[in-house]
N, CA, C and O of each residue as an XYZ file, in Angstrom:
920
protein
N      59.659   -117.127     70.562
C      58.358   -117.749     70.354
C      57.286   -116.816     70.899
O      57.286   -116.479     72.083
N      56.379   -116.404     70.029
C      55.361   -115.434     70.443
C      53.984   -116.054     70.627
O      53.168   -115.545     71.396
N      53.724   -117.155     69.924
C      52.393   -117.756     69.956
C      52.489   -119.267     70.104
O      53.526   -119.873     69.834
N      51.386   -119.856     70.537
C      51.241   -121.303     70.561
C      50.076   -121.678     69.642
O      48.944   -121.242     69.853
N      50.360   -122.477     68.637
C      49.334   -123.036     67.750
C      49.003   -124.422     68.289
O      49.905   -125.195     68.616
N      47.712   -124.740     68.385
C      47.395   -126.024     69.025
C      46.247   -126.764     68.331
O      45.339   -126.186     67.734
N      46.363   -128.094     68.459
C      45.370   -129.024     67.933
C      44.857   -129.878     69.083
O      45.612   -130.232     69.989
N      43.572   -130.206     69.043
C      42.975   -131.113     70.020
C      42.336   -132.260     69.253
O      41.451   -132.050     68.423
N      42.794   -133.474     69.538
C      42.311   -134.678     68.848
C      42.357   -134.514     67.329
O      41.437   -134.908     66.613
N      43.464   -133.918     66.859
C      43.686   -133.804     65.430
C      43.030   -132.623     64.760
O      43.199   -132.434     63.556
N      42.279   -131.813     65.505
C      41.591   -130.664     64.914
C      42.250   -129.359     65.373
O      42.483   -129.146     66.563
N      42.547   -128.484     64.386
C      43.160   -127.210     64.712
C      42.180   -126.329     65.481
O      41.034   -126.156     65.068
N      42.646   -125.768     66.617
C      41.780   -124.975     67.476
C      42.154   -123.504     67.530
O      41.377   -122.699     68.046
N      43.313   -123.128     67.018
C      43.659   -121.717     67.005
C      45.101   -121.464     67.385
O      45.860   -122.390     67.671
N      45.466   -120.187     67.382
C      46.796   -119.733     67.791
C      46.618   -118.619     68.804
O      45.871   -117.671     68.564
N      47.298   -118.727     69.935
C      47.154   -117.769     71.022
C      48.526   -117.276     71.457
O      49.493   -118.035     71.404
N      48.632   -116.009     71.889
C      49.906   -115.519     72.427
C      50.363   -116.358     73.609
O      49.547   -116.858     74.385
N      51.673   -116.507     73.737
C      52.232   -117.275     74.850
C      51.706   -116.727     76.174
O      51.715   -115.518     76.402
N      51.250   -117.623     77.039
C      50.716   -117.232     78.344
C      49.206   -117.088     78.378
O      48.630   -116.864     79.442
N      48.556   -117.215     77.221
C      47.099   -117.059     77.169
C      46.385   -118.341     77.598
O      46.967   -119.426     77.597
N      45.117   -118.192     77.962
C      44.252   -119.340     78.209
C      43.707   -119.818     76.866
O      43.140   -119.036     76.103
N      43.884   -121.108     76.586
C      43.438   -121.679     75.314
C      42.308   -122.666     75.595
O      42.511   -123.628     76.335
N      41.141   -122.454     75.030
C      39.988   -123.305     75.336
C      40.102   -124.700     74.723
O      40.613   -124.865     73.615
N      39.622   -125.694     75.456
C      39.552   -127.074     74.959
C      38.107   -127.527     75.103
O      37.612   -127.699     76.217
N      37.433   -127.719     73.975
C      36.017   -128.121     73.989
C      35.962   -129.634     73.805
O      35.719   -130.132     72.705
N      36.189   -130.347     74.891
C      36.114   -131.805     74.887
C      36.115   -132.266     76.330
O      36.311   -131.465     77.244
N      35.904   -133.518     76.531
C      35.948   -134.086     77.878
C      36.726   -135.382     77.853
O      37.025   -135.938     76.796
N      37.049   -135.851     79.059
C      37.790   -137.088     79.236
C      39.211   -136.933     78.686
O      39.848   -135.904     78.912
N      39.714   -137.941     77.968
C      41.106   -137.921     77.511
C      41.224   -137.223     76.165
O      40.527   -137.575     75.213
N      42.112   -136.226     76.084
C      42.315   -135.479     74.837
C      43.776   -135.529     74.443
O      44.664   -135.421     75.289
N      44.019   -135.695     73.143
C      45.376   -135.592     72.622
C      45.613   -134.150     72.182
O      44.858   -133.613     71.371
N      46.651   -133.532     72.712
C      46.930   -132.127     72.453
C      48.292   -132.002     71.776
O      49.279   -132.577     72.234
N      48.334   -131.248     70.687
C      49.585   -130.982     69.992
C      49.834   -129.475     70.000
O      48.945   -128.686     69.679
N      51.055   -129.088     70.371
C      51.433   -127.686     70.433
C      52.551   -127.406     69.427
O      53.476   -128.203     69.271
N      52.449   -126.261     68.748
C      53.458   -125.830     67.800
C      53.933   -124.430     68.197
O      53.131   -123.579     68.579
N      55.248   -124.204     68.101
C      55.816   -122.903     68.449
C      55.567   -121.917     67.316
O      55.913   -122.188     66.166
N      54.971   -120.780     67.637
C      54.653   -119.773     66.628
C      55.618   -118.598     66.682
O      56.023   -118.168     67.762
N      55.983   -118.081     65.513
C      56.890   -116.936     65.419
C      56.261   -115.844     64.556
O      55.265   -116.069     63.870
N      56.863   -114.659     64.606
C      56.546   -113.600     63.647
C      57.532   -113.738     62.502
O      58.699   -113.368     62.636
N      57.075   -114.265     61.386
C      57.973   -114.477     60.255
C      58.534   -113.137     59.786
O      57.773   -112.218     59.484
N      59.854   -113.023     59.724
C      60.527   -111.773     59.375
C      60.202   -110.636     60.340
O      60.328   -109.462     59.993
N      59.780   -110.995     61.561
C      59.489   -109.990     62.570
C      58.215   -109.216     62.344
O      57.999   -108.185     62.982
N      57.351   -109.693     61.436
C      56.133   -108.976     61.067
C      54.924   -109.622     61.742
O      54.681   -110.818     61.578
N      54.171   -108.831     62.498
C      53.043   -109.367     63.260
C      51.986   -109.997     62.364
O      51.325   -110.958     62.760
N      51.824   -109.458     61.154
C      50.787   -109.955     60.249
C      51.164   -111.272     59.587
O      50.338   -111.876     58.903
N      52.393   -111.725     59.778
C      52.823   -112.971     59.135
C      53.228   -114.000     60.178
O      54.276   -114.635     60.059
N      52.403   -114.164     61.193
C      52.667   -115.165     62.227
C      52.453   -116.561     61.649
O      51.528   -116.783     60.867
N      53.313   -117.496     62.039
C      53.148   -118.872     61.577
C      53.882   -119.819     62.511
O      54.774   -119.396     63.247
N      53.514   -121.113     62.490
C      54.265   -122.081     63.285
C      55.640   -122.295     62.670
O      55.759   -122.451     61.454
N      56.666   -122.304     63.488
C      58.047   -122.417     63.008
C      58.344   -123.872     62.691
O      58.421   -124.704     63.595
N      58.509   -124.182     61.420
C      58.612   -125.576     60.998
C      59.940   -126.226     61.343
O      60.087   -127.435     61.162
N      60.914   -125.467     61.835
C      62.175   -126.058     62.241
C      62.174   -126.500     63.700
O      63.153   -127.081     64.167
N      61.088   -126.235     64.427
C      60.929   -126.725     65.791
C      60.029   -127.958     65.804
O      59.099   -128.064     65.005
N      60.314   -128.893     66.724
C      59.454   -130.058     66.902
C      58.120   -129.646     67.521
O      58.054   -128.711     68.319
N      57.069   -130.352     67.145
C      55.807   -130.194     67.850
C      55.892   -130.914     69.190
O      56.724   -131.804     69.370
N      55.042   -130.535     70.116
C      54.930   -131.219     71.403
C      53.552   -131.865     71.470
O      52.540   -131.196     71.260
N      53.509   -133.156     71.760
C      52.248   -133.896     71.795
C      52.114   -134.594     73.145
O      53.059   -135.218     73.628
N      50.946   -134.485     73.742
C      50.702   -135.173     75.010
C      49.214   -135.421     75.175
O      48.392   -134.790     74.511
N      48.869   -136.347     76.067
C      47.477   -136.636     76.394
C      47.129   -135.994     77.729
O      47.934   -135.981     78.660
N      45.921   -135.465     77.803
C      45.482   -134.779     79.008
C      44.054   -135.189     79.334
O      43.162   -135.088     78.493
N      43.845   -135.651     80.566
C      42.480   -135.912     81.022
C      41.819   -134.577     81.345
O      42.308   -133.825     82.189
N      40.721   -134.287     80.681
C      40.100   -132.964     80.748
C      38.781   -133.032     81.509
O      37.948   -133.900     81.249
N      38.602   -132.116     82.445
C      37.339   -131.958     83.155
C      36.789   -130.568     82.876
O      37.539   -129.593     82.862
N      35.496   -130.475     82.658
C      34.852   -129.195     82.360
C      35.078   -128.207     83.507
O      34.959   -128.563     84.679
N      35.408   -126.960     83.150
C      35.550   -125.900     84.139
C      36.918   -125.805     84.779
O      37.151   -124.918     85.600
N      37.828   -126.697     84.424
C      39.164   -126.656     85.015
C      40.166   -126.026     84.062
O      39.978   -126.037     82.845
N      41.241   -125.471     84.636
C      42.332   -124.890     83.860
C      43.605   -125.676     84.141
O      43.928   -125.959     85.294
N      44.317   -126.023     83.089
C      45.544   -126.804     83.207
C      46.710   -125.955     82.709
O      46.617   -125.307     81.666
N      47.793   -125.964     83.456
C      48.961   -125.162     83.094
C      50.060   -126.060     82.549
O      50.426   -127.058     83.170
N      50.581   -125.698     81.386
C      51.704   -126.426     80.803
C      52.812   -125.422     80.471
O      52.543   -124.261     80.164
N      54.050   -125.887     80.537
C      55.210   -125.042     80.225
C      56.059   -125.767     79.187
O      57.055   -126.400     79.539
N      55.679   -125.685     77.919
C      56.392   -126.449     76.889
C      57.781   -125.904     76.628
O      58.006   -124.696     76.700
N      58.709   -126.793     76.325
C      60.059   -126.434     75.914
C      60.292   -127.030     74.533
O      60.359   -128.250     74.382
N      60.415   -126.177     73.532
C      60.534   -126.638     72.156
C      61.993   -126.867     71.785
O      62.889   -126.162     72.248
N      62.208   -127.873     70.939
C      63.534   -128.212     70.439
C      63.518   -128.165     68.913
O      62.460   -128.242     68.287
N      64.711   -128.036     68.324
C      64.794   -128.092     66.870
C      64.503   -129.513     66.384
O      64.791   -130.494     67.069
N      63.928   -129.594     65.189
C      63.728   -130.897     64.576
C      65.061   -131.582     64.321
O      66.077   -130.923     64.102
N      65.050   -132.892     64.350
C      66.279   -133.652     64.132
C      66.825   -133.448     62.726
O      68.023   -133.618     62.498
N      65.955   -133.084     61.772
C      66.408   -132.889     60.393
C      66.824   -131.444     60.111
O      67.191   -131.130     58.978
N      66.776   -130.568     61.094
C      67.243   -129.198     60.894
C      68.767   -129.194     60.773
O      69.463   -129.774     61.607
N      69.281   -128.539     59.730
C      70.717   -128.505     59.456
C      71.259   -127.125     59.814
O      70.816   -126.115     59.267
N      72.208   -127.091     60.726
C      72.832   -125.835     61.150
C      74.099   -125.622     60.330
O      75.084   -126.337     60.517
N      74.084   -124.650     59.429
C      75.323   -124.316     58.742
C      76.322   -123.740     59.737
O      77.517   -124.031     59.671
N      75.820   -122.915     60.664
C      76.677   -122.419     61.735
C      75.832   -121.743     62.804
O      74.689   -121.350     62.570
N      76.424   -121.623     63.975
C      75.895   -120.802     65.060
C      77.028   -119.891     65.517
O      78.076   -120.373     65.947
N      76.825   -118.576     65.427
C      77.861   -117.604     65.772
C      77.409   -116.793     66.979
O      76.495   -115.975     66.882
N      78.069   -117.030     68.137
C      77.659   -116.315     69.351
C      78.675   -115.273     69.814
O      78.410   -114.551     70.775
N      79.833   -115.180     69.153
C      80.860   -114.174     69.453
C      81.408   -114.277     70.875
O      81.963   -113.314     71.404
N      81.249   -115.456     71.491
C      81.751   -115.651     72.855
C      83.177   -116.186     72.879
O      83.838   -116.130     73.916
N      83.656   -116.701     71.761
C      84.995   -117.285     71.722
C      85.692   -116.846     70.439
O      85.027   -116.372     69.518
N      87.008   -116.991     70.355
C      87.737   -116.567     69.156
C      87.246   -117.285     67.903
O      86.739   -118.404     67.972
N      87.404   -116.626     66.760
C      86.968   -117.196     65.493
C      85.586   -116.713     65.131
O      84.720   -116.562     65.993
N      85.382   -116.471     63.850
C      84.094   -115.947     63.406
C      83.758   -116.475     62.024
O      84.641   -116.723     61.202
N      82.466   -116.644     61.783
C      81.978   -117.026     60.467
C      81.905   -115.835     59.526
O      81.618   -115.993     58.340
N      82.168   -114.620     60.062
C      81.989   -113.401     59.288
C      83.279   -112.593     59.205
O      84.118   -112.632     60.105
N      83.417   -111.856     58.096
C      84.494   -110.907     57.921
C      83.902   -109.515     57.774
O      82.810   -109.352     57.229
N      84.624   -108.511     58.260
C      84.193   -107.129     58.104
C      84.654   -106.634     56.742
O      85.850   -106.630     56.451
N      83.693   -106.209     55.893
C      84.044   -105.780     54.532
C      83.575   -104.353     54.242
O      83.716   -103.884     53.112
N      83.022   -103.655     55.235
C      82.625   -102.260     55.064
C      83.803   -101.346     55.317
O      84.890   -101.803     55.671
N      83.586   -100.049     55.137
C      84.693    -99.130     55.399
C      84.865    -98.846     56.884
O      85.873    -98.267     57.289
N      83.890    -99.246     57.704
C      83.989    -99.093     59.149
C      84.170   -100.470     59.777
O      83.347   -101.357     59.548
N      85.214   -100.670     60.553
C      85.513   -101.971     61.144
C      84.491   -102.345     62.215
O      83.969   -101.475     62.912
N      84.209   -103.631     62.342
C      83.352   -104.135     63.406
C      84.223   -104.661     64.533
O      85.369   -105.050     64.310
N      83.675   -104.673     65.752
C      84.431   -105.157     66.906
C      83.538   -106.041     67.758
O      82.314   -105.902     67.753
N      84.162   -106.944     68.484
C      83.423   -107.776     69.443
C      83.518   -107.115     70.809
O      84.612   -106.821     71.290
N      82.366   -106.881     71.434
C      82.306   -106.230     72.744
C      81.850   -107.235     73.787
O      81.171   -108.209     73.464
N      82.223   -106.999     75.034
C      81.884   -107.954     76.093
C      81.322   -107.303     77.342
O      81.085   -107.993     78.333
N      81.099   -105.983     77.326
C      80.524   -105.356     78.519
C      79.051   -105.739     78.630
O      78.363   -105.890     77.621
N      78.577   -105.893     79.855
C      77.243   -106.434     80.114
C      76.135   -105.621     79.457
O      75.123   -106.186     79.044
N      76.307   -104.300     79.351
C      75.258   -103.446     78.792
C      75.103   -103.630     77.290
O      74.093   -103.221     76.716
N      76.096   -104.244     76.645
C      76.095   -104.344     75.185
C      75.998   -105.775     74.676
O      76.090   -106.007     73.471
N      75.815   -106.735     75.574
C      75.764   -108.135     75.166
C      74.415   -108.737     75.486
O      73.776   -108.357     76.467
N      73.984   -109.659     74.673
C      72.705   -110.330     74.894
C      72.787   -111.169     76.167
O      73.674   -112.010     76.311
N      71.854   -110.931     77.085
C      71.867   -111.641     78.354
C      72.877   -111.119     79.342
O      72.962   -111.625     80.461
N      73.673   -110.085     78.947
C      74.640   -109.492     79.852
C      75.910   -110.293     80.041
O      76.720   -109.972     80.909
N      76.101   -111.351     79.227
C      77.300   -112.178     79.354
C      77.855   -112.475     77.966
O      77.179   -112.265     76.960
N      79.096   -112.966     77.920
C      79.695   -113.350     76.651
C      80.049   -112.144     75.805
O      80.367   -111.076     76.330
N      79.993   -112.320     74.487
C      80.325   -111.242     73.567
C      79.234   -111.014     72.550
O      78.394   -111.884     72.320
N      79.245   -109.849     71.944
C      78.348   -109.500     70.849
C      79.148   -108.737     69.801
O      80.208   -108.188     70.100
N      78.646   -108.704     68.592
C      79.309   -107.959     67.530
C      78.734   -106.553     67.457
O      77.518   -106.372     67.393
N      79.619   -105.558     67.465
C      79.203   -104.161     67.388
C      79.529   -103.609     66.011
O      80.661   -103.717     65.539
N      78.517   -103.012     65.363
C      78.699   -102.354     64.076
C      78.472   -100.867     64.290
O      77.339   -100.428     64.485
N      79.546   -100.097     64.254
C      79.451    -98.648     64.403
C      79.881    -97.958     63.121
O      80.567    -98.557     62.292
N      79.480    -96.694     62.949
C      79.812    -95.940     61.740
C      80.103    -94.495     62.107
O      79.747    -94.029     63.190
N      80.758    -93.791     61.187
C      81.068    -92.372     61.381
C      80.861    -91.653     60.057
O      80.640    -92.284     59.023
N      80.936    -90.325     60.097
C      80.794    -89.562     58.853
C      81.909    -89.910     57.868
O      81.682    -89.975     56.660
N      83.112    -90.130     58.391
C      84.239    -90.462     57.518
C      84.150    -91.894     56.992
O      84.616    -92.187     55.891
N      83.547    -92.788     57.788
C      83.394    -94.191     57.392
C      81.937    -94.599     57.634
O      81.624    -95.202     58.660
N      81.047    -94.269     56.691
C      79.611    -94.383     56.931
C      79.001    -95.764     56.689
O      77.806    -95.950     56.918
N      79.792    -96.732     56.231
C      79.232    -98.036     55.905
C      79.852    -99.129     56.763
O      81.071    -99.204     56.915
N      78.996    -99.970     57.317
C      79.451   -101.147     58.063
C      78.805   -102.377     57.431
O      77.598   -102.403     57.188
N      79.619   -103.388     57.170
C      79.092   -104.584     56.511
C      79.897   -105.801     56.941
O      81.126   -105.766     56.996
N      79.177   -106.882     57.246
C      79.846   -108.151     57.508
C      79.363   -109.164     56.483
O      78.218   -109.126     56.034
N      80.265   -110.069     56.123
C      79.982   -111.063     55.096
C      80.414   -112.431     55.596
O      81.513   -112.597     56.125
N      79.538   -113.403     55.423
C      79.871   -114.786     55.755
C      81.130   -115.188     54.988
O      81.173   -115.099     53.761
N      82.138   -115.624     55.709
C      83.444   -115.850     55.102
C      83.433   -116.971     54.069
O      84.008   -116.825     52.990
N      82.789   -118.078     54.385
C      82.791   -119.248     53.511
C      81.437   -119.426     52.849
O      80.429   -119.475     53.553
N      81.366   -119.526     51.526
C      80.084   -119.807     50.865
C      79.602   -121.213     51.238
O      80.396   -122.147     51.353
N      78.289   -121.341     51.423
C      77.707   -122.633     51.758
C      76.656   -123.024     50.727
O      76.030   -122.173     50.096
N      76.480   -124.328     50.574
C      75.352   -124.837     49.803
C      74.073   -124.570     50.589
O      74.027   -124.801     51.797
N      73.045   -124.088     49.916
C      71.725   -123.934     50.518
C      70.703   -124.512     49.552
O      70.866   -124.370     48.340
N      69.655   -125.159     50.050
C      68.653   -125.753     49.160
C      67.902   -124.679     48.385
O      67.555   -123.637     48.941
N      67.651   -124.927     47.107
C      67.047   -123.913     46.241
C      65.670   -124.310     45.722
O      65.155   -123.673     44.803
N      65.069   -125.343     46.288
C      63.773   -125.802     45.800
C      62.599   -125.322     46.625
O      61.525   -125.922     46.579
N      62.784   -124.244     47.383
C      61.690   -123.723     48.192
C      61.653   -124.258     49.609
O      60.732   -123.942     50.362
N      62.654   -125.075     49.996
C      62.698   -125.579     51.363
C      62.960   -124.426     52.333
O      63.589   -123.438     51.954
N      62.489   -124.536     53.575
C      62.663   -123.430     54.534
C      64.130   -123.194     54.882
O      64.856   -124.125     55.232
N      64.552   -121.938     54.779
C      65.883   -121.500     55.179
C      65.695   -120.267     56.055
O      65.016   -119.319     55.660
N      66.287   -120.279     57.226
C      66.135   -119.141     58.139
C      67.487   -118.696     58.679
O      68.387   -119.503     58.911
N      67.597   -117.391     58.871
C      68.683   -116.812     59.644
C      68.065   -116.285     60.933
O      67.228   -115.383     60.903
N      68.477   -116.845     62.052
C      68.015   -116.365     63.352
C      69.097   -115.454     63.942
O      70.291   -115.711     63.788
N      68.667   -114.402     64.607
C      69.650   -113.578     65.314
C      68.984   -112.738     66.387
O      67.794   -112.431     66.319
N      69.786   -112.374     67.383
C      69.394   -111.388     68.393
C      70.053   -110.068     68.033
O      71.202   -110.039     67.593
N      69.322   -108.975     68.222
C      69.875   -107.679     67.849
C      69.329   -106.577     68.744
O      68.254   -106.695     69.333
N      70.106   -105.501     68.825
C      69.689   -104.252     69.471
C      70.329   -103.135     68.665
O      71.530   -103.186     68.400
N      69.550   -102.114     68.264
C      70.117   -101.085     67.392
C      69.306    -99.799     67.470
O      68.132    -99.809     67.842
N      69.958    -98.683     67.110
C      69.267    -97.393     67.080
C      69.056    -96.891     65.648
O      68.671    -95.740     65.438
N      69.312    -97.760     64.668
C      68.985    -97.445     63.282
C      68.770    -98.766     62.536
O      69.090    -99.836     63.055
N      68.240    -98.688     61.346
C      67.938    -99.900     60.591
C      69.194   -100.497     59.963
O      70.204    -99.814     59.793
N      69.112   -101.781     59.621
C      70.166   -102.453     58.869
C      69.531   -103.503     57.964
O      68.371   -103.874     58.146
N      70.300   -103.975     56.992
C      69.786   -104.870     55.963
C      70.445   -106.237     56.091
O      71.646   -106.343     56.339
N      69.635   -107.286     55.918
C      70.142   -108.660     55.891
C      69.842   -109.247     54.523
O      68.759   -109.036     53.977
N      70.784   -109.972     53.974
C      70.553   -110.568     52.664
C      71.516   -111.690     52.355
O      72.246   -112.166     53.225
N      71.507   -112.105     51.095
C      72.306   -113.230     50.611
C      73.091   -112.781     49.382
O      72.573   -112.036     48.550
N      74.337   -113.232     49.268
C      75.110   -113.056     48.045
C      75.278   -114.430     47.401
O      75.815   -115.351     48.017
N      74.824   -114.559     46.181
C      74.957   -115.809     45.456
C      76.098   -115.750     44.463
O      76.269   -114.755     43.758
N      76.884   -116.823     44.408
C      77.953   -116.892     43.432
C      79.052   -115.873     43.609
O      79.819   -115.628     42.678
N      79.148   -115.273     44.782
C      80.222   -114.339     45.068
C      79.946   -112.888     44.728
O      80.694   -112.011     45.161
N      78.869   -112.595     43.946
C      78.648   -111.203     43.534
C      77.184   -110.787     43.432
O      76.891   -109.592     43.396
N      76.261   -111.744     43.385
C      74.840   -111.431     43.198
C      74.199   -111.117     44.557
O      73.749   -112.022     45.260
N      74.163   -109.827     44.920
C      73.662   -109.413     46.242
C      72.148   -109.269     46.220
O      71.595   -108.530     45.405
N      71.481   -109.986     47.127
C      70.020   -110.001     47.187
C      69.572   -109.637     48.597
O      69.827   -110.385     49.541
N      68.915   -108.511     48.744
C      68.417   -108.099     50.053
C      67.188   -108.917     50.431
O      66.294   -109.125     49.610
N      67.152   -109.379     51.679
C      66.019   -110.162     52.164
C      65.112   -109.353     53.074
O      63.890   -109.479     52.992
N      65.688   -108.519     53.948
C      64.868   -107.816     54.941
C      65.626   -106.622     55.499
O      66.829   -106.691     55.747
N      64.895   -105.516     55.694
C      65.416   -104.372     56.435
C      64.867   -104.439     57.848
O      63.652   -104.485     58.038
N      65.741   -104.446     58.838
C      65.356   -104.581     60.240
C      65.360   -103.204     60.889
O      66.342   -102.468     60.796
N      64.267   -102.866     61.540
C      64.083   -101.540     62.133
C      64.718   -101.437     63.515
O      65.033   -102.456     64.131
N      64.909   -100.204     64.010
C      65.546   -100.027     65.320
C      64.775   -100.694     66.455
O      63.547   -100.778     66.425
N      65.511   -101.161     67.446
C      64.933   -101.752     68.656
C      65.804   -101.349     69.840
O      66.992   -101.669     69.870
N      65.221   -100.646     70.822
C      65.978   -100.200     71.993
C      66.406   -101.362     72.878
O      67.410   -101.279     73.585
N      65.631   -102.455     72.833
C      65.938   -103.627     73.649
C      66.348   -104.781     72.733
O      66.080   -104.771     71.531
N      67.003   -105.771     73.333
C      67.364   -106.952     72.566
C      66.107   -107.636     72.031
O      65.133   -107.824     72.760
N      66.140   -107.995     70.780
C      65.005   -108.637     70.126
C      65.503   -109.861     69.370
O      66.646   -109.896     68.913
N      64.637   -110.866     69.242
C      64.957   -112.068     68.462
C      64.135   -112.024     67.186
O      62.941   -111.729     67.219
N      64.779   -112.319     66.055
C      64.071   -112.306     64.789
C      64.417   -113.551     63.990
O      65.541   -114.049     64.037
N      63.420   -114.044     63.250
C      63.568   -115.186     62.351
C      63.401   -114.648     60.932
O      62.305   -114.245     60.543
N      64.490   -114.642     60.158
C      64.473   -114.063     58.815
C      64.408   -115.191     57.799
O      65.323   -116.010     57.707
N      63.337   -115.229     57.048
C      63.176   -116.279     56.047
C      63.965   -115.924     54.785
O      63.739   -114.880     54.174
N      64.883   -116.798     54.408
C      65.742   -116.568     53.248
C      65.339   -117.418     52.043
O      66.002   -117.376     51.007
N      64.279   -118.172     52.171
C      63.891   -119.134     51.134
C      63.752   -118.486     49.766
O      64.316   -118.979     48.789
N      63.010   -117.389     49.682
C      62.710   -116.798     48.377
C      63.946   -116.192     47.718
O      64.104   -116.303     46.502
N      64.829   -115.551     48.495
C      66.005   -114.929     47.873
C      67.025   -115.972     47.437
O      67.752   -115.756     46.467
N      67.087   -117.100     48.139
C      68.004   -118.163     47.737
C      67.477   -118.894     46.505
O      68.252   -119.267     45.624
N      66.157   -119.099     46.442
C      65.567   -119.868     45.342
C      65.354   -119.038     44.076
O      64.962   -119.580     43.043
N      65.608   -117.727     44.144
C      65.437   -116.873     42.976
C      66.490   -117.204     41.902
O      67.641   -117.511     42.211
N      66.062   -117.131     40.645
C      66.999   -117.332     39.538
C      67.935   -116.127     39.402
O      67.513   -115.003     39.677
N      69.201   -116.327     38.983
C      69.831   -117.622     38.703
C      70.209   -118.371     39.979
O      70.374   -117.774     41.042
N      70.341   -119.691     39.850
C      70.705   -120.554     40.962
C      72.216   -120.745     40.979
O      72.843   -120.940     39.938
N      72.794   -120.686     42.189
C      74.245   -120.843     42.335
C      74.545   -122.103     43.140
O      75.168   -122.039     44.200
N      74.098   -123.241     42.632
C      74.229   -124.497     43.379
C      75.686   -124.843     43.657
O      76.011   -125.284     44.759
N      76.565   -124.653     42.685
C      77.960   -125.059     42.859
C      78.797   -123.998     43.558
O      79.737   -124.327     44.281
N      78.461   -122.712     43.348
C      79.263   -121.633     43.913
C      78.856   -121.268     45.336
O      79.662   -120.718     46.086
N      77.617   -121.568     45.716
C      77.176   -121.360     47.079
C      76.681   -119.951     47.377
O      76.671   -119.080     46.506
N      76.269   -119.746     48.633
C      75.662   -118.505     49.083
C      76.319   -118.028     50.370
O      76.790   -118.828     51.180
N      76.341   -116.709     50.544
C      76.904   -116.092     51.746
C      75.922   -115.075     52.311
O      75.358   -114.265     51.575
N      75.725   -115.122     53.610
C      74.893   -114.135     54.293
C      75.677   -112.838     54.451
O      76.870   -112.858     54.752
N      74.994   -111.701     54.243
C      75.613   -110.413     54.565
C      74.668   -109.607     55.448
O      73.450   -109.776     55.394
N      75.244   -108.736     56.251
C      74.492   -107.776     57.064
C      75.147   -106.420     56.841
O      76.351   -106.267     57.042
N      74.346   -105.424     56.421
C      74.902   -104.145     55.991
C      74.122   -102.977     56.592
O      72.902   -103.038     56.742
N      74.843   -101.921     56.929
C      74.202   -100.708     57.428
C      74.939    -99.488     56.903
O      76.158    -99.511     56.737
N      74.188    -98.415     56.643
C      74.748    -97.126     56.255
C      74.308    -96.092     57.278
O      73.141    -96.068     57.669
N      75.205    -95.256     57.708
C      74.953    -94.299     58.791
C      73.692    -93.470     58.552
O      73.531    -92.841     57.507
N      72.790    -93.485     59.563
C      71.531    -92.748     59.488
C      71.339    -91.794     60.661
O      70.593    -90.822     60.550
N      72.003    -92.061     61.780
C      71.828    -91.251     62.987
C      73.198    -90.739     63.436
O      74.227    -91.133     62.887
N      73.200    -89.861     64.436
C      74.451    -89.227     64.861
C      75.467    -90.228     65.404
O      76.657    -90.141     65.102
N      74.995    -91.168     66.195
C      75.904    -92.152     66.790
C      75.334    -93.548     66.583
O      74.692    -94.089     67.484
N      75.554    -94.140     65.414
C      74.950    -95.450     65.113
C      75.489    -96.539     66.036
O      76.684    -96.610     66.320
N      74.563    -97.387     66.493
C      74.941    -98.521     67.338
C      74.087    -99.729     66.949
O      72.866    -99.722     67.108
N      74.746   -100.747     66.445
C      74.076   -101.992     66.085
C      74.827   -103.129     66.780
O      76.033   -103.296     66.597
N      74.098   -103.901     67.573
C      74.681   -105.040     68.270
C      73.998   -106.314     67.763
O      72.774   -106.361     67.639
N      74.802   -107.349     67.472
C      74.292   -108.617     66.957
C      74.818   -109.765     67.809
O      75.937   -109.711     68.320
N      74.006   -110.793     67.954
C      74.450   -111.963     68.711
C      73.651   -113.189     68.272
O      72.571   -113.077     67.692
N      74.212   -114.355     68.565
C      73.538   -115.655     68.348
C      72.976   -115.773     66.925
O      71.784   -116.020     66.744
N      73.822   -115.598     65.938
C      73.412   -115.708     64.548
C      73.430   -117.183     64.145
O      74.448   -117.858     64.300
N      72.311   -117.679     63.632
C      72.206   -119.091     63.236
C      71.651   -119.166     61.809
O      70.634   -118.546     61.498
N      72.324   -119.922     60.957
C      71.828   -120.190     59.611
C      71.361   -121.635     59.574
O      72.163   -122.557     59.721
N      70.044   -121.834     59.376
C      69.433   -123.160     59.518
C      68.538   -123.446     58.312
O      67.864   -122.550     57.804
N      68.538   -124.679     57.866
C      67.583   -125.095     56.832
C      67.231   -126.562     57.056
O      67.797   -127.230     57.921
N      66.281   -127.047     56.256
C      65.950   -128.457     56.352
C      65.943   -129.071     54.952
O      65.685   -130.266     54.804
């Protein structure tokens, strides 16, 4: 969550980076609504309130010249549907390795999100330059423009591609993710690639993540992959 979008007494007042001072031009009792803001597809220019999180609403007695501190904790909406959450901390996976370079689960603190549990490592070599994972089981996803997101944490020294395969063979790229030296969280909107014609309502859709060797020693780490829609 990078921003807080807020309303005062039903009127939109703006969006501010988390931790900022947000002005309230009113007195006495005010109804305040907060929405969690994200960078859609990791792009700063496409910031928006994340519709899969609940809003937070509360009343605050306001006095001129005072500053009030709040620490909101956002939750997913009750109607958010989790196809899966893959954290690589326990046996079993929603993904299969289908590239020429095998993927492995690592557990050393320097390579895992938060320094605990496990993460998926995608490495490549000159002899085996492609690494790819594919969601093992096709799932139904809504195709009428409803929000569909893939959330994940990642750290990498080269780019990789995230997309959807419809009907078992129709590969559709959704986003190329750039290198990040530190662990980063990204919300990838899959709505448009899933809703694109042709529709595979009966055959379902599978998430894929693919990389081709670009640097001398490629290192891509993935964790906490969530496929969510409403």
